[in-house]
Coordinates of C-alpha atoms in Angstrom, one line a residue:
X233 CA 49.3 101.7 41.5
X234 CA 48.2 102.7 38.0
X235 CA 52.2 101.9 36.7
X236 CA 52.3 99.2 38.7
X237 CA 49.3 97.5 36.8
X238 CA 50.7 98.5 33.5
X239 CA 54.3 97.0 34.0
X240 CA 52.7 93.5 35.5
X241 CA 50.6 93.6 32.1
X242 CA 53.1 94.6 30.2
X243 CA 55.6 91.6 31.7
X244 CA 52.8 89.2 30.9
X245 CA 51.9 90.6 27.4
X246 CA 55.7 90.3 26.4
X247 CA 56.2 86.9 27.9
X248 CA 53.1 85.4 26.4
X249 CA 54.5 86.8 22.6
X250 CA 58.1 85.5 23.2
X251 CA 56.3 82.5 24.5
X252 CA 54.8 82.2 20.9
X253 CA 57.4 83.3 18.9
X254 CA 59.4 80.6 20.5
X255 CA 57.0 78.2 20.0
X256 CA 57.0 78.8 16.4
X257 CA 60.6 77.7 15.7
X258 CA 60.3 74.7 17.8
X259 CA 57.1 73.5 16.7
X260 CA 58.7 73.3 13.0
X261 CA 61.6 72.0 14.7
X262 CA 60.2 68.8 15.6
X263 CA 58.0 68.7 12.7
X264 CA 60.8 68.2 10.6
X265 CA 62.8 66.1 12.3
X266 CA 64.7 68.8 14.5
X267 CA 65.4 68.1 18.3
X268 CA 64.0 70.2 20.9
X269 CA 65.9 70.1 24.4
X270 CA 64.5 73.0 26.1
X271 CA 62.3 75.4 25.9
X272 CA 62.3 78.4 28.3
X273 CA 60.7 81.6 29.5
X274 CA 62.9 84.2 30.6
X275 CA 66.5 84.2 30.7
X276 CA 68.7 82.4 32.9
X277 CA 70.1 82.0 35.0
X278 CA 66.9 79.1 36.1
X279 CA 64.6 79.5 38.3
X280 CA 62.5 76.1 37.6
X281 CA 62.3 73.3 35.1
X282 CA 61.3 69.9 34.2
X283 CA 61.9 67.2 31.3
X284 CA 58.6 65.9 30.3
X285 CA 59.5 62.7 28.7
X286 CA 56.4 63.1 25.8
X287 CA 55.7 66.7 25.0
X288 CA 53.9 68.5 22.2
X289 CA 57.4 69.1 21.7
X290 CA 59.0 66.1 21.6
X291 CA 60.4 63.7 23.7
X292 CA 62.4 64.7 27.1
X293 CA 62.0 68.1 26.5
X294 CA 63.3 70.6 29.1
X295 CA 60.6 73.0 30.1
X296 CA 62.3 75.7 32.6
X297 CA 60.9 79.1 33.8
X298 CA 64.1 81.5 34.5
X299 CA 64.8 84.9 36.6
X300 CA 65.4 87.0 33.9
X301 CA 61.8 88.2 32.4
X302 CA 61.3 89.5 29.0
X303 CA 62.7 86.9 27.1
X304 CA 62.9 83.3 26.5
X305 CA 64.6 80.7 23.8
X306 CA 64.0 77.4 22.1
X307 CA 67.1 75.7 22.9
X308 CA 67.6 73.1 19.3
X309 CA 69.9 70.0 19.9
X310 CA 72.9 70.8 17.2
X311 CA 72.1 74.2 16.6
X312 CA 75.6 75.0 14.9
X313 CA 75.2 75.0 11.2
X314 CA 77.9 72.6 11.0
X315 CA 76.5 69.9 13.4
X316 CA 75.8 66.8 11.2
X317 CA 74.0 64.0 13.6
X318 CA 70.7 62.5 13.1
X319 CA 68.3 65.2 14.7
X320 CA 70.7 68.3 14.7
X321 CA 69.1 71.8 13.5
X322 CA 73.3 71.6 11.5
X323 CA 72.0 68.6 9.9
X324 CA 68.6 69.7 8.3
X325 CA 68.1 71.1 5.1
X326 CA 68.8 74.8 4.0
X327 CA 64.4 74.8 3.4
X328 CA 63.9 73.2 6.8
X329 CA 66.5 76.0 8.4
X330 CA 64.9 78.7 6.6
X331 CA 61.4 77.3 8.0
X332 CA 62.8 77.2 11.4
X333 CA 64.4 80.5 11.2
X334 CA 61.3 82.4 10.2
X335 CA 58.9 80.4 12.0
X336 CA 58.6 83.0 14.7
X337 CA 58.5 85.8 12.4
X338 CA 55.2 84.2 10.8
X339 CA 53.6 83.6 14.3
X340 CA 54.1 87.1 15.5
X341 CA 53.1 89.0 12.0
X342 CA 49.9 86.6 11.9
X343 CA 49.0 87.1 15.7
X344 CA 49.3 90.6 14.9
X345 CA 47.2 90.1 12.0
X346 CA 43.9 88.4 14.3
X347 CA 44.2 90.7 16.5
X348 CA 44.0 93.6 14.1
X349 CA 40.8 91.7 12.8
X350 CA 39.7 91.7 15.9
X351 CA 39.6 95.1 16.7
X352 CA 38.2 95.7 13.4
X353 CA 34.9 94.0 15.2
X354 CA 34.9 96.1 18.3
X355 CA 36.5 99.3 17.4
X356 CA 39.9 99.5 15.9
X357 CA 41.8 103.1 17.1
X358 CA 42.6 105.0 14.1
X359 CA 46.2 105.8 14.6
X360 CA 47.3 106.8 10.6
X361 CA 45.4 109.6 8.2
X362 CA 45.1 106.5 5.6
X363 CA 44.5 104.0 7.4
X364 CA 43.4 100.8 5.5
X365 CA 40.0 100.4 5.4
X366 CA 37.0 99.0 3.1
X367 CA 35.0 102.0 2.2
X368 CA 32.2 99.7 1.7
X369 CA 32.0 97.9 5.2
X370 CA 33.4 100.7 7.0
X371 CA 32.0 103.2 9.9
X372 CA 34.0 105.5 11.9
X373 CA 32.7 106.6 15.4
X374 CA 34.7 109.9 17.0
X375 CA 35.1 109.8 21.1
X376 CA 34.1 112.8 22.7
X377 CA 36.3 115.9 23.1
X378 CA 38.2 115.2 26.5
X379 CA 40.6 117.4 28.0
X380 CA 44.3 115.6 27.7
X381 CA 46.4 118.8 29.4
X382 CA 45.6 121.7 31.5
X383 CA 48.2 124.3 32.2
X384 CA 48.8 126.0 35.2
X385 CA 47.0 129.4 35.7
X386 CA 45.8 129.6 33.0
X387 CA 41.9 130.2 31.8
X388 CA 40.9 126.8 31.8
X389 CA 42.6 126.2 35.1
X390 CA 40.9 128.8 37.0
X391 CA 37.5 127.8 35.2
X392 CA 38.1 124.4 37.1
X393 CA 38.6 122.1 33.8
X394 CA 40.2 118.9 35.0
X395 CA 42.0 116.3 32.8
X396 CA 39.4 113.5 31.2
X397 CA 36.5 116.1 31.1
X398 CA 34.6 115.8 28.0
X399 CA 33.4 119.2 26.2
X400 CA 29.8 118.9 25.7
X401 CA 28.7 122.5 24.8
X402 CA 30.8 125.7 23.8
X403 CA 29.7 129.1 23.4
X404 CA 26.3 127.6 22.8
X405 CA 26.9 125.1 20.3
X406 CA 27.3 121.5 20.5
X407 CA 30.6 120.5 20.1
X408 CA 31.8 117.1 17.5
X409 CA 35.6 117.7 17.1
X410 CA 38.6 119.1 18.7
X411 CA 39.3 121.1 15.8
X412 CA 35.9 122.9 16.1
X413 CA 36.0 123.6 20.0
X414 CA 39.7 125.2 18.8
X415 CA 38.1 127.2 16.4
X416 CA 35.8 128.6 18.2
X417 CA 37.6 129.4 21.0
X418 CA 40.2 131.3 18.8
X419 CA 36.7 133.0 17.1
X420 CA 36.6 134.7 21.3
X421 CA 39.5 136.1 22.7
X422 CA 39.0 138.3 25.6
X423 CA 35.6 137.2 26.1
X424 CA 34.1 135.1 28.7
X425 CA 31.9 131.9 27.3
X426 CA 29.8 129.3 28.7
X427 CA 30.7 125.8 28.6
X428 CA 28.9 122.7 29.3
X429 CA 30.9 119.2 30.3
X430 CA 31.2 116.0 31.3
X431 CA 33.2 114.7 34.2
X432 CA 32.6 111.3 35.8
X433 CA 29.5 110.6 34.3
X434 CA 27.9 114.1 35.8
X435 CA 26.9 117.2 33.2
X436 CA 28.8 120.5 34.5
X437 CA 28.7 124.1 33.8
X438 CA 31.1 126.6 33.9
X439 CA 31.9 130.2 32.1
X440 CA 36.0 130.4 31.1
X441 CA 37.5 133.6 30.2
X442 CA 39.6 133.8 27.6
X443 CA 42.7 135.5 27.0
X444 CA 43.9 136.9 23.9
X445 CA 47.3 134.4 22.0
X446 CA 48.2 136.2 18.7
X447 CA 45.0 137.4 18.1
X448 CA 43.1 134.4 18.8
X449 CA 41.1 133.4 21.8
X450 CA 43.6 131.0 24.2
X451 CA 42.1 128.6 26.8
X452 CA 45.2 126.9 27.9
X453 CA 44.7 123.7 27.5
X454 CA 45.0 120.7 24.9
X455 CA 42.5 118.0 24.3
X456 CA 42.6 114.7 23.1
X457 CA 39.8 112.7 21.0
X458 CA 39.8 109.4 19.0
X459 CA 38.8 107.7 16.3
X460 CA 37.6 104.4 16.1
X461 CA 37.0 102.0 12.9
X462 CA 34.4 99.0 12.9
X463 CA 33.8 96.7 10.0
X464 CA 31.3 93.5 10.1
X465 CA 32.0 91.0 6.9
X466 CA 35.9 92.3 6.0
X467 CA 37.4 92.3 9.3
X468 CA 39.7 89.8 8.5
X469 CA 40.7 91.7 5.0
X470 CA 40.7 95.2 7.3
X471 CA 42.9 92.7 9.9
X472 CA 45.5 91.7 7.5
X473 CA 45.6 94.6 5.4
X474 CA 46.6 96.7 8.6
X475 CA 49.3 94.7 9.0
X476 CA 50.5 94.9 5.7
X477 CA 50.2 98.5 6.2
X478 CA 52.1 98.5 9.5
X479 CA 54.4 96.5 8.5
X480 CA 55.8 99.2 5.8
X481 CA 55.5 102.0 8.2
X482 CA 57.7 100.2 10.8
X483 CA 60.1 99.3 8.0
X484 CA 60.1 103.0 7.3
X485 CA 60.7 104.2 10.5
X486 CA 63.9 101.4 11.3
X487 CA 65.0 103.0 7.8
X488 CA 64.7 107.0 9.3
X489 CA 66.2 105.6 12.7
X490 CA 69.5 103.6 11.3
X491 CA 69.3 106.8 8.9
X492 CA 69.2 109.4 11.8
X493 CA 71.7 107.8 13.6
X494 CA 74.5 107.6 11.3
X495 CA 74.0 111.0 9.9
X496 CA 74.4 112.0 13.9
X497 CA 77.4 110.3 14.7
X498 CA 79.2 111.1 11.6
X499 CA 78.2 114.9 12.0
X500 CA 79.0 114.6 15.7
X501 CA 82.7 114.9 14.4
X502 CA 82.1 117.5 12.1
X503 CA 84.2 120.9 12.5
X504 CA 81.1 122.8 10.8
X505 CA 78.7 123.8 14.0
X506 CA 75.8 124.1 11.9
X507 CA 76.4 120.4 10.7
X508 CA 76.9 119.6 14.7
X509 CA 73.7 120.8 15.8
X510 CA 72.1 119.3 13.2
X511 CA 73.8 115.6 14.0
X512 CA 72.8 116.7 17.8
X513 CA 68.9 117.0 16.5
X514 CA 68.7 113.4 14.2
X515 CA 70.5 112.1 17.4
X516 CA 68.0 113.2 19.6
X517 CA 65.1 112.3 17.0
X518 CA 66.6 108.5 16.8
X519 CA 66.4 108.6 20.9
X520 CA 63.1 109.6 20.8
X521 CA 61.8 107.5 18.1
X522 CA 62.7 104.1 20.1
X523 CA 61.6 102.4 23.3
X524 CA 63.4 99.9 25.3
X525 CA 62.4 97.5 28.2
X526 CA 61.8 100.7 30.2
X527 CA 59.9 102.8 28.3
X528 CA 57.4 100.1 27.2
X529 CA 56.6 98.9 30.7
X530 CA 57.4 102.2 32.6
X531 CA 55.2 104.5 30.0
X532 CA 53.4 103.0 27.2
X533 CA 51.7 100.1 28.8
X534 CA 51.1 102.0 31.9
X535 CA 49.5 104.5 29.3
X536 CA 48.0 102.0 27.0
X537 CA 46.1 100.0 29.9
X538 CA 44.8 103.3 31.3
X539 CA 43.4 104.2 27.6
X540 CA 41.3 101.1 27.7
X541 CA 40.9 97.6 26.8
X542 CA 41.0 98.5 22.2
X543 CA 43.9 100.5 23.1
X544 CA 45.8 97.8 24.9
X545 CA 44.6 95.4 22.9
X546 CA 46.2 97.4 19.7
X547 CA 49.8 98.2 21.8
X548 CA 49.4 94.0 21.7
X549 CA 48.9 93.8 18.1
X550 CA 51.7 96.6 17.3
X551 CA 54.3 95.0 19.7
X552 CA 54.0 91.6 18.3
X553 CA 54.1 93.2 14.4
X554 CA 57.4 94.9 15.4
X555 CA 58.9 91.7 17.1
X556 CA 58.2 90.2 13.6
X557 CA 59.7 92.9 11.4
X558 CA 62.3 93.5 14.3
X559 CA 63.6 89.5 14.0
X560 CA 63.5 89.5 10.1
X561 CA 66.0 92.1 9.3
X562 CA 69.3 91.1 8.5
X563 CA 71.5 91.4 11.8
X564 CA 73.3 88.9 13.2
X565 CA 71.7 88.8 16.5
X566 CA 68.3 88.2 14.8
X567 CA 66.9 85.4 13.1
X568 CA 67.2 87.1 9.1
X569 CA 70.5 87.8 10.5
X570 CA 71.4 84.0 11.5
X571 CA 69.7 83.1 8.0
X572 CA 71.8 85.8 5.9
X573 CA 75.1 84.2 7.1
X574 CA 73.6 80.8 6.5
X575 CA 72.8 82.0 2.9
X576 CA 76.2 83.5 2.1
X577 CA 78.1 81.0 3.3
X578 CA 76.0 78.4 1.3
X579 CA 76.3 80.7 -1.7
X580 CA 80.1 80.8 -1.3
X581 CA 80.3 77.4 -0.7
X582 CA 82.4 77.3 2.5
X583 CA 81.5 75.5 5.7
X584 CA 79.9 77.5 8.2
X585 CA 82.1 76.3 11.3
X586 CA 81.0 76.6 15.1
X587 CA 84.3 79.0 15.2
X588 CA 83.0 81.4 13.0
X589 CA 79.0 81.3 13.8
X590 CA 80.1 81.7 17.4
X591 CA 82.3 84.7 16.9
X592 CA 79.1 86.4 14.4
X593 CA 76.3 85.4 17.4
X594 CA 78.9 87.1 20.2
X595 CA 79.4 90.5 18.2
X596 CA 75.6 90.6 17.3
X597 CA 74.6 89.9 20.9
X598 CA 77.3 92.4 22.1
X599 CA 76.1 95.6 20.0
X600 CA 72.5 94.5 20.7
X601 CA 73.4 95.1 24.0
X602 CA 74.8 98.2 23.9
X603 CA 72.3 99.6 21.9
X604 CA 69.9 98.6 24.8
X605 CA 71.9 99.6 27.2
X606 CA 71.5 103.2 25.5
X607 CA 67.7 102.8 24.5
X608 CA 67.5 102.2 28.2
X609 CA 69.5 105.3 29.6
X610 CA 67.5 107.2 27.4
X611 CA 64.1 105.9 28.7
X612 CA 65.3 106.3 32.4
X613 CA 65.6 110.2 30.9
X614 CA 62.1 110.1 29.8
X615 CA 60.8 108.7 33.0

């Protein structure tokens, strides 16, 4: 039931920040001058619609709700670059394209950006070692110690420690972090301790024997505690300053992932076995590094909604940055990619025909497919 919850959440997250992003483009659209025809949630093939003859849109725009979720489009009237009639996207200016074009961008990166600020009022989760921060309006609260993993038969099995316990007392000292519950179990091996914690709200006591791991005291278990940031005056600064921050770190990553997996297909024809398993390993950390429709509904939201309202609220905030940063690099099937050929072709001074910005949109669309297609068979492995 859990799942369940998380992928209807997740479905109405996504929708509502495709929603926007949409909105973005055709808002400036019909600001300057551009006609909007439809606007739609989902994918076709449709599932309802209507033309409202005076929307915030425009006049006799389409409005249509379609089967396919996770999606949804802004549908422009002329939106060939070469279309030249009074209120064609074609017909605009190169400024008014651009504006168009990275409309969406801007109302993902600065929804991301409020809701960052936000958090920074009730608790942001610290996720990076250096995360940004203003040192003078900042306090960091840890969670309590809870227990994330239990192994079977092991010493905290059989002393009855149950996932989402929190550690209270060890050996006879209060414990603050994991790291010093760690240490002082590893200070004990072979010896049996007292332990006080905390499950649904009732204090519990139990006495764990430990066994010896490499000379150190092993319990057998893992635990899991956070950290959360609040700031009062600079949350907006903290807000947008995170995303600035995020923003390079999910640059980064696409960089290590389009990095990983061309070193691993290349090397996957190597003769060299040594170079082989090394292509197999960056192949297998590019699969693991990405999500797809999935793994974001199947796993992290299901995850993220279970972890509580900050951390959903964050997985929000981090989803709509990367739809941003996603839609602004330069790949056909994405809107810096539809502005790129719009650029070159205006550099070189040629006519971007319906031919040729037909056959570019097809190819993009095909290997964004694929690649979601395989993002997908690897999440289905995950699951």
């Amino acid at each position: 039931m859990e799942i369940l919850f998380g992928v209807v959440v997740g479905i109405f997250i996504l929708m509502i920040l495709v929603a926007l992003h949409e909105l973005g483009h055709g808002l400036v659209a019909k600001r300057n001058g551009v006609v909007v025809k439809e606007f739609g949630l989902g994918f076709p093939p449709k599932a309802w619609g209507k033309k409202i003859k005076n929307s915030f849109l425009g006049k006799n725009v389409l409005f249509s709700l379609n089967w396919l979720p996770l999606g949804g489009f802004v549908r422009l009237k002329g939106e060939f670059d070469s279309a030249k009639e009074k209120g064609d996207y074609g017909a605009a200016s190169y400024w008014v394209k651009t504006k168009i074009l990275l409309a969406g961008v801007t109302i993902n990166w600065l929804i991301a950006a409020v809701l960052f600020s936000f958090l920074a009022l009730i608790g942001m989760p610290k996720i990076l070692p250096n995360q940004f921060t203003m040192p003078s309006d900042t306090r960091i609260e840890k969670s309590a110690v809870k227990v994330n993993l239990v192994g079977e038969d092991t010493p905290a099995s059989k002393a009855g420690l149950e996932v989402k316990d929190e550690i209270v007392k060890f050996a006879g000292q209060d414990i603050q972090t994991s790291e010093q519950l760690s240490d002082l179990a590893g200070k004990n091996p072979n010896q049996t301790v007292q332990m006080e914690y905390v499950r649904n709200g009732t204090k519990e006591n139990t006495s764990i024997s430990l066994a010896e791991k490499e000379g150190r005291g092993y319990m057998g278990v893992s635990f899991a505690q956070s950290e959360n940031i609040y700031a009062t005056w600079s949350a907006p600064i903290v807000g947008f300053g995170t995303a600035v921050q995020f923003t390079g770190v999910t640059l980064q990553g696409i960089g290590q992932l389009f990095v990983n997996l061309a070193n691993g297909i290349v090397g996957s024809f190597s003769s060299n076995q040594a170079t082989k398993e090394d292509a197999s390993a960056q192949l297998k950390e590019a699969g693991d590094s990405v999500a797809g429709p999935v793994g974001i509904l199947g796993i992290i939201f299901p995850a993220a909604s279970q972890a509580g309202f900050h951390h959903l609220i964050l997985l929000t905030a981090l989803i709509s940055l990367t739809l941003a940063v996603m839609n602004v690099l330069p790949l056909p099937v994405f809107d810096g990619g539809r502005w790129l050929v719009m650029t070159i072709f205006r550099l070189m001074k040629k006519p971007l025909t319906e031919d040729i910005e037909s056959r570019i949109n097809v190819i993009g669309f095909l290997l964004m497919m694929g690649l979601v297609i395989l993002i997908t068979f690897l999440d289905i492995k995950r699951f």
